[in-house]
mmCIF file of C-alpha atoms in Angstrom:
data_model
loop_
_atom_site.group_PDB
_atom_site.id
_atom_site.type_symbol
_atom_site.label_atom_id
_atom_site.label_comp_id
_atom_site.label_asym_id
_atom_site.label_seq_id
_atom_site.Cartn_x
_atom_site.Cartn_y
_atom_site.Cartn_z
ATOM 1 C CA ASP K 1 -50.977 13.496 -35.007
ATOM 2 C CA SER K 2 -53.534 11.952 -37.721
ATOM 3 C CA GLY K 3 -56.166 14.872 -36.318
ATOM 4 C CA VAL K 4 -58.530 12.019 -35.136
ATOM 5 C CA THR K 5 -59.515 11.374 -31.467
ATOM 6 C CA GLN K 6 -60.961 8.429 -30.077
ATOM 7 C CA THR K 7 -61.746 8.196 -25.875
ATOM 8 C CA PRO K 8 -61.011 5.962 -24.440
ATOM 9 C CA LYS K 9 -57.888 4.925 -24.420
ATOM 10 C CA HIS K 10 -57.953 1.946 -22.610
ATOM 11 C CA LEU K 11 -61.419 0.378 -21.247
ATOM 12 C CA ILE K 12 -61.776 -2.715 -18.708
ATOM 13 C CA THR K 13 -64.238 -4.048 -18.283
ATOM 14 C CA ALA K 14 -66.721 -8.027 -17.739
ATOM 15 C CA THR K 15 -67.755 -9.803 -19.798
ATOM 16 C CA GLY K 16 -71.353 -9.737 -20.253
ATOM 17 C CA GLN K 17 -70.900 -5.943 -19.980
ATOM 18 C CA ARG K 18 -71.628 -2.875 -22.031
ATOM 19 C CA VAL K 19 -69.367 -0.504 -23.234
ATOM 20 C CA THR K 20 -68.741 2.842 -26.374
ATOM 21 C CA LEU K 21 -66.632 3.816 -28.089
ATOM 22 C CA ARG K 22 -66.226 7.876 -29.341
ATOM 23 C CA CYS K 23 -64.143 9.098 -32.319
ATOM 24 C CA SER K 24 -63.964 12.446 -32.888
ATOM 25 C CA PRO K 25 -63.181 13.202 -37.037
ATOM 26 C CA ARG K 26 -61.009 15.511 -38.180
ATOM 27 C CA SER K 27 -62.482 18.815 -38.967
ATOM 28 C CA GLY K 28 -64.079 19.319 -42.777
ATOM 29 C CA ASP K 29 -64.444 15.092 -42.616
ATOM 30 C CA LEU K 30 -67.679 12.921 -43.541
ATOM 31 C CA SER K 31 -66.935 9.381 -42.735
ATOM 32 C CA VAL K 32 -66.741 7.802 -39.662
ATOM 33 C CA TYR K 33 -65.275 4.322 -39.740
ATOM 34 C CA TRP K 34 -65.013 2.030 -37.317
ATOM 35 C CA TYR K 35 -62.173 -1.445 -37.262
ATOM 36 C CA GLN K 36 -61.221 -3.800 -34.609
ATOM 37 C CA GLN K 37 -57.371 -4.961 -35.116
ATOM 38 C CA SER K 38 -57.704 -8.092 -32.067
ATOM 39 C CA LEU K 39 -54.288 -11.001 -33.272
ATOM 40 C CA ASP K 40 -56.171 -14.628 -34.233
ATOM 41 C CA GLN K 41 -57.741 -12.474 -36.685
ATOM 42 C CA GLY K 42 -56.215 -8.636 -38.052
ATOM 43 C CA LEU K 43 -57.665 -5.737 -38.921
ATOM 44 C CA GLN K 44 -61.273 -6.498 -40.068
ATOM 45 C CA PHE K 45 -63.594 -3.743 -41.217
ATOM 46 C CA LEU K 46 -67.196 -3.393 -39.086
ATOM 47 C CA ILE K 47 -68.543 -0.354 -40.666
ATOM 48 C CA GLN K 48 -68.773 3.064 -42.355
ATOM 49 C CA TYR K 49 -71.301 6.106 -42.220
ATOM 50 C CA TYR K 50 -71.375 9.307 -44.412
ATOM 51 C CA ASN K 51 -73.043 11.970 -43.238
ATOM 52 C CA GLY K 52 -74.600 10.330 -40.460
ATOM 53 C CA GLU K 53 -75.811 7.276 -42.563
ATOM 54 C CA GLU K 54 -74.788 4.236 -42.132
ATOM 55 C CA ARG K 55 -72.912 3.957 -45.505
ATOM 56 C CA ALA K 56 -71.130 0.375 -45.832
ATOM 57 C CA LYS K 57 -71.454 -2.927 -43.153
ATOM 58 C CA GLY K 58 -68.164 -5.395 -42.726
ATOM 59 C CA ASN K 59 -67.840 -8.229 -39.674
ATOM 60 C CA ILE K 60 -69.938 -6.002 -37.165
ATOM 61 C CA LEU K 61 -71.317 -8.232 -34.968
ATOM 62 C CA GLU K 62 -75.337 -8.108 -34.304
ATOM 63 C CA ARG K 63 -73.789 -7.509 -30.203
ATOM 64 C CA PHE K 64 -72.321 -4.563 -32.105
ATOM 65 C CA SER K 65 -73.887 -1.136 -33.232
ATOM 66 C CA ALA K 66 -72.975 2.301 -33.875
ATOM 67 C CA GLN K 67 -74.152 5.451 -35.799
ATOM 68 C CA GLN K 68 -72.727 9.424 -35.972
ATOM 69 C CA PHE K 69 -73.835 12.325 -34.841
ATOM 70 C CA PRO K 70 -75.399 15.448 -36.523
ATOM 71 C CA ASP K 71 -71.637 16.437 -35.085
ATOM 72 C CA LEU K 72 -69.742 14.258 -37.168
ATOM 73 C CA HIS K 73 -68.087 12.058 -33.908
ATOM 74 C CA SER K 74 -69.085 8.520 -33.764
ATOM 75 C CA GLU K 75 -69.789 6.211 -30.852
ATOM 76 C CA LEU K 76 -69.208 1.678 -31.064
ATOM 77 C CA ASN K 77 -70.656 0.619 -28.390
ATOM 78 C CA LEU K 78 -70.450 -3.186 -27.951
ATOM 79 C CA SER K 79 -73.047 -5.333 -25.272
ATOM 80 C CA SER K 80 -72.818 -8.172 -24.265
ATOM 81 C CA LEU K 81 -68.950 -8.826 -24.338
ATOM 82 C CA GLU K 82 -67.102 -11.598 -24.484
ATOM 83 C CA LEU K 83 -63.035 -12.437 -23.730
ATOM 84 C CA GLY K 84 -62.495 -12.854 -27.678
ATOM 85 C CA ASP K 85 -63.936 -8.664 -28.060
ATOM 86 C CA SER K 86 -60.868 -7.552 -26.683
ATOM 87 C CA ALA K 87 -59.557 -6.257 -28.910
ATOM 88 C CA LEU K 88 -58.115 -2.588 -30.371
ATOM 89 C CA TYR K 89 -61.129 -0.231 -31.752
ATOM 90 C CA PHE K 90 -59.799 1.760 -34.520
ATOM 91 C CA CYS K 91 -61.593 4.783 -35.382
ATOM 92 C CA ALA K 92 -60.804 7.027 -38.992
ATOM 93 C CA SER K 93 -62.429 9.335 -41.457
ATOM 94 C CA SER K 94 -61.804 10.197 -44.556
ATOM 95 C CA VAL K 95 -63.741 13.080 -46.464
ATOM 96 C CA VAL K 96 -65.988 11.912 -48.993
ATOM 97 C CA GLY K 97 -66.662 8.584 -47.538
ATOM 98 C CA GLY K 98 -65.411 7.397 -50.916
ATOM 99 C CA MET K 99 -63.402 4.085 -52.371
ATOM 100 C CA LYS K 100 -60.494 5.858 -53.093
ATOM 101 C CA ASP K 101 -60.351 7.829 -49.862
ATOM 102 C CA THR K 102 -57.593 7.688 -47.874
ATOM 103 C CA GLN K 103 -58.187 8.039 -44.669
ATOM 104 C CA TYR K 104 -57.032 8.875 -41.493
ATOM 105 C CA PHE K 105 -56.293 6.807 -38.563
ATOM 106 C CA GLY K 106 -57.364 7.322 -34.826
ATOM 107 C CA PRO K 107 -54.740 6.220 -32.155
ATOM 108 C CA GLY K 108 -56.733 3.674 -31.348
ATOM 109 C CA THR K 109 -58.567 2.887 -28.195
ATOM 110 C CA ARG K 110 -57.402 -0.566 -26.673
ATOM 111 C CA LEU K 111 -60.616 -3.174 -25.503
ATOM 112 C CA THR K 112 -59.759 -5.596 -22.646
ATOM 113 C CA VAL K 113 -62.530 -7.757 -20.843
ATOM 114 C CA LEU K 114 -61.816 -10.366 -18.233
ATOM 115 C CA ALA P 1 -64.529 -13.949 -53.006
ATOM 116 C CA GLN P 2 -62.239 -10.226 -52.237
ATOM 117 C CA SER P 3 -58.611 -10.797 -50.601
ATOM 118 C CA VAL P 4 -56.053 -9.779 -50.333
ATOM 119 C CA THR P 5 -52.626 -11.917 -49.122
ATOM 120 C CA GLN P 6 -49.357 -10.201 -47.367
ATOM 121 C CA LEU P 7 -47.140 -13.296 -49.186
ATOM 122 C CA ASP P 8 -44.844 -12.169 -45.865
ATOM 123 C CA SER P 9 -45.343 -11.671 -41.682
ATOM 124 C CA HIS P 10 -41.694 -10.767 -41.461
ATOM 125 C CA VAL P 11 -39.185 -8.993 -42.933
ATOM 126 C CA SER P 12 -35.729 -8.578 -41.914
ATOM 127 C CA VAL P 13 -32.936 -6.064 -44.082
ATOM 128 C CA SER P 14 -30.221 -4.055 -43.067
ATOM 129 C CA GLU P 15 -30.289 -0.080 -42.903
ATOM 130 C CA GLY P 16 -29.388 1.079 -45.913
ATOM 131 C CA THR P 17 -30.050 -2.047 -47.961
ATOM 132 C CA PRO P 18 -33.468 -2.040 -50.524
ATOM 133 C CA VAL P 19 -36.083 -2.976 -48.868
ATOM 134 C CA LEU P 20 -39.432 -5.373 -50.619
ATOM 135 C CA LEU P 21 -42.206 -6.318 -49.060
ATOM 136 C CA ARG P 22 -44.692 -8.315 -51.175
ATOM 137 C CA CYS P 23 -49.324 -8.033 -51.223
ATOM 138 C CA ASN P 24 -51.534 -9.555 -53.479
ATOM 139 C CA TYR P 25 -54.819 -8.955 -54.622
ATOM 140 C CA SER P 26 -57.837 -11.130 -55.814
ATOM 141 C CA SER P 27 -60.701 -9.012 -56.661
ATOM 142 C CA SER P 28 -63.272 -9.678 -59.312
ATOM 143 C CA TYR P 29 -64.284 -6.160 -59.194
ATOM 144 C CA SER P 30 -61.309 -3.233 -60.455
ATOM 145 C CA PRO P 31 -59.807 -2.202 -56.802
ATOM 146 C CA SER P 32 -58.363 0.303 -55.230
ATOM 147 C CA LEU P 33 -54.689 -0.396 -53.422
ATOM 148 C CA PHE P 34 -53.243 1.523 -50.438
ATOM 149 C CA TRP P 35 -50.172 0.838 -48.593
ATOM 150 C CA TYR P 36 -50.142 1.996 -44.489
ATOM 151 C CA VAL P 37 -47.642 1.589 -42.102
ATOM 152 C CA GLN P 38 -48.136 1.746 -38.239
ATOM 153 C CA HIS P 39 -45.595 2.081 -36.105
ATOM 154 C CA PRO P 40 -45.704 0.565 -32.259
ATOM 155 C CA ASN P 41 -48.336 1.953 -30.328
ATOM 156 C CA LYS P 42 -49.806 4.112 -33.025
ATOM 157 C CA GLY P 43 -53.322 4.709 -34.674
ATOM 158 C CA LEU P 44 -52.275 3.974 -39.396
ATOM 159 C CA GLN P 45 -50.803 6.016 -41.356
ATOM 160 C CA LEU P 46 -51.238 5.889 -44.952
ATOM 161 C CA LEU P 47 -47.799 5.684 -47.549
ATOM 162 C CA LEU P 48 -49.126 5.246 -51.501
ATOM 163 C CA LYS P 49 -52.059 4.930 -52.911
ATOM 164 C CA TYR P 50 -53.800 2.908 -56.032
ATOM 165 C CA THR P 51 -56.249 4.949 -56.981
ATOM 166 C CA SER P 52 -56.362 3.608 -61.929
ATOM 167 C CA ALA P 53 -54.039 6.310 -62.299
ATOM 168 C CA ALA P 54 -50.822 6.431 -62.775
ATOM 169 C CA THR P 55 -48.905 2.223 -61.514
ATOM 170 C CA LEU P 56 -45.791 3.453 -60.392
ATOM 171 C CA VAL P 57 -47.373 5.786 -56.645
ATOM 172 C CA LYS P 58 -44.069 7.213 -54.956
ATOM 173 C CA GLY P 59 -45.922 6.978 -51.277
ATOM 174 C CA ILE P 60 -43.927 9.222 -48.395
ATOM 175 C CA ASN P 61 -40.577 8.463 -46.618
ATOM 176 C CA GLY P 62 -39.014 6.967 -50.180
ATOM 177 C CA PHE P 63 -41.253 4.151 -50.343
ATOM 178 C CA GLU P 64 -43.462 2.826 -53.620
ATOM 179 C CA ALA P 65 -45.387 0.503 -55.119
ATOM 180 C CA GLU P 66 -45.848 -0.938 -58.317
ATOM 181 C CA PHE P 67 -49.612 -1.935 -59.111
ATOM 182 C CA LYS P 68 -49.166 -4.778 -61.597
ATOM 183 C CA LYS P 69 -52.912 -6.064 -63.253
ATOM 184 C CA SER P 70 -51.528 -9.649 -64.776
ATOM 185 C CA GLU P 71 -49.773 -10.407 -61.495
ATOM 186 C CA THR P 72 -52.389 -8.886 -59.811
ATOM 187 C CA SER P 73 -50.147 -7.716 -57.347
ATOM 188 C CA PHE P 74 -48.714 -4.364 -55.357
ATOM 189 C CA HIS P 75 -45.482 -4.604 -54.347
ATOM 190 C CA LEU P 76 -43.747 -2.053 -51.407
ATOM 191 C CA THR P 77 -40.407 -1.587 -52.341
ATOM 192 C CA LYS P 78 -37.820 2.022 -50.757
ATOM 193 C CA PRO P 79 -34.207 1.308 -52.329
ATOM 194 C CA SER P 80 -32.366 2.043 -48.617
ATOM 195 C CA ALA P 81 -34.033 1.235 -45.771
ATOM 196 C CA HIS P 82 -33.802 3.739 -42.271
ATOM 197 C CA MET P 83 -34.141 2.353 -38.727
ATOM 198 C CA SER P 84 -37.460 4.753 -38.510
ATOM 199 C CA ASP P 85 -38.377 2.548 -41.184
ATOM 200 C CA ALA P 86 -39.399 -0.892 -38.646
ATOM 201 C CA ALA P 87 -42.589 -1.019 -37.905
ATOM 202 C CA GLU P 88 -45.729 -3.335 -39.598
ATOM 203 C CA TYR P 89 -46.830 -1.977 -42.546
ATOM 204 C CA PHE P 90 -50.671 -3.118 -44.049
ATOM 205 C CA CYS P 91 -51.570 -4.202 -47.376
ATOM 206 C CA VAL P 92 -55.298 -2.733 -47.840
ATOM 207 C CA VAL P 93 -57.473 -3.267 -50.627
ATOM 208 C CA THR P 94 -61.208 -1.077 -51.562
ATOM 209 C CA TYR P 95 -63.942 -2.366 -53.406
ATOM 210 C CA LEU P 96 -67.152 -0.416 -54.101
ATOM 211 C CA THR P 97 -69.350 -2.939 -54.924
ATOM 212 C CA ASN P 98 -73.439 -3.413 -55.008
ATOM 213 C CA THR P 99 -73.592 -3.124 -50.935
ATOM 214 C CA GLY P 100 -71.657 -0.379 -50.786
ATOM 215 C CA ASN P 101 -67.351 0.245 -49.721
ATOM 216 C CA GLN P 102 -65.552 -2.861 -49.017
ATOM 217 C CA PHE P 103 -62.546 -2.448 -46.764
ATOM 218 C CA TYR P 104 -59.882 -5.236 -47.209
ATOM 219 C CA PHE P 105 -57.112 -5.730 -44.543
ATOM 220 C CA GLY P 106 -54.047 -7.995 -45.634
ATOM 221 C CA THR P 107 -52.505 -9.662 -42.352
ATOM 222 C CA GLY P 108 -49.836 -7.196 -42.041
ATOM 223 C CA THR P 109 -45.707 -7.756 -42.516
ATOM 224 C CA SER P 110 -43.297 -7.024 -39.442
ATOM 225 C CA LEU P 111 -40.382 -5.241 -40.732
ATOM 226 C CA THR P 112 -37.230 -4.813 -38.676
ATOM 227 C CA VAL P 113 -34.159 -3.289 -39.878
ATOM 228 C CA ILE P 114 -30.875 -4.675 -38.945
ATOM 229 C CA PRO P 115 -27.853 -1.929 -37.858
#
């Protein structure tokens, strides 16, 4: 158990809908990362937050957004969902968010878009 | 452009024999390199990391990797495979760029251990 929690574990929704994925980092970690894992794209970095501020951006679509709250939990919002958004979404956390940091991964949220 | 290549999508070894999982990277920056393992239906777990200290890095469960700058490689090895090593392994490269940290994952190597 990494100490990172993600809810929900599974989410099934329809095209065009909007969903919110939630992540609670390990106690003491200030940085949160979001990743998408799909069969065709593999694991892709989406976005990183550090202490409430956006730190780095990867291949995140404009339909997706995220934020980190004062209590350090984070939410990833996915809107106008398409079939291709079906994937496993991981959250990770680390102490300070540097490139050398070990990231601790949550168990993931499996999103199915029908 | 920065990238990371895992040369084998699938590796199969017998229990008790050595494991070699290959990873090459390309970068114009100084990278940090990681190996993560993912067991079925689980999140990723760090095996080991290179962050510009010793080039031979020892990790958990008997795994180690050597950073070879001249070959731009960071291959993962283990002297003797165990059944519990069967999993998906990801090589990860991170860079600090002028737009922030970037994280690149290889496509993964699925390791099968034959009893």
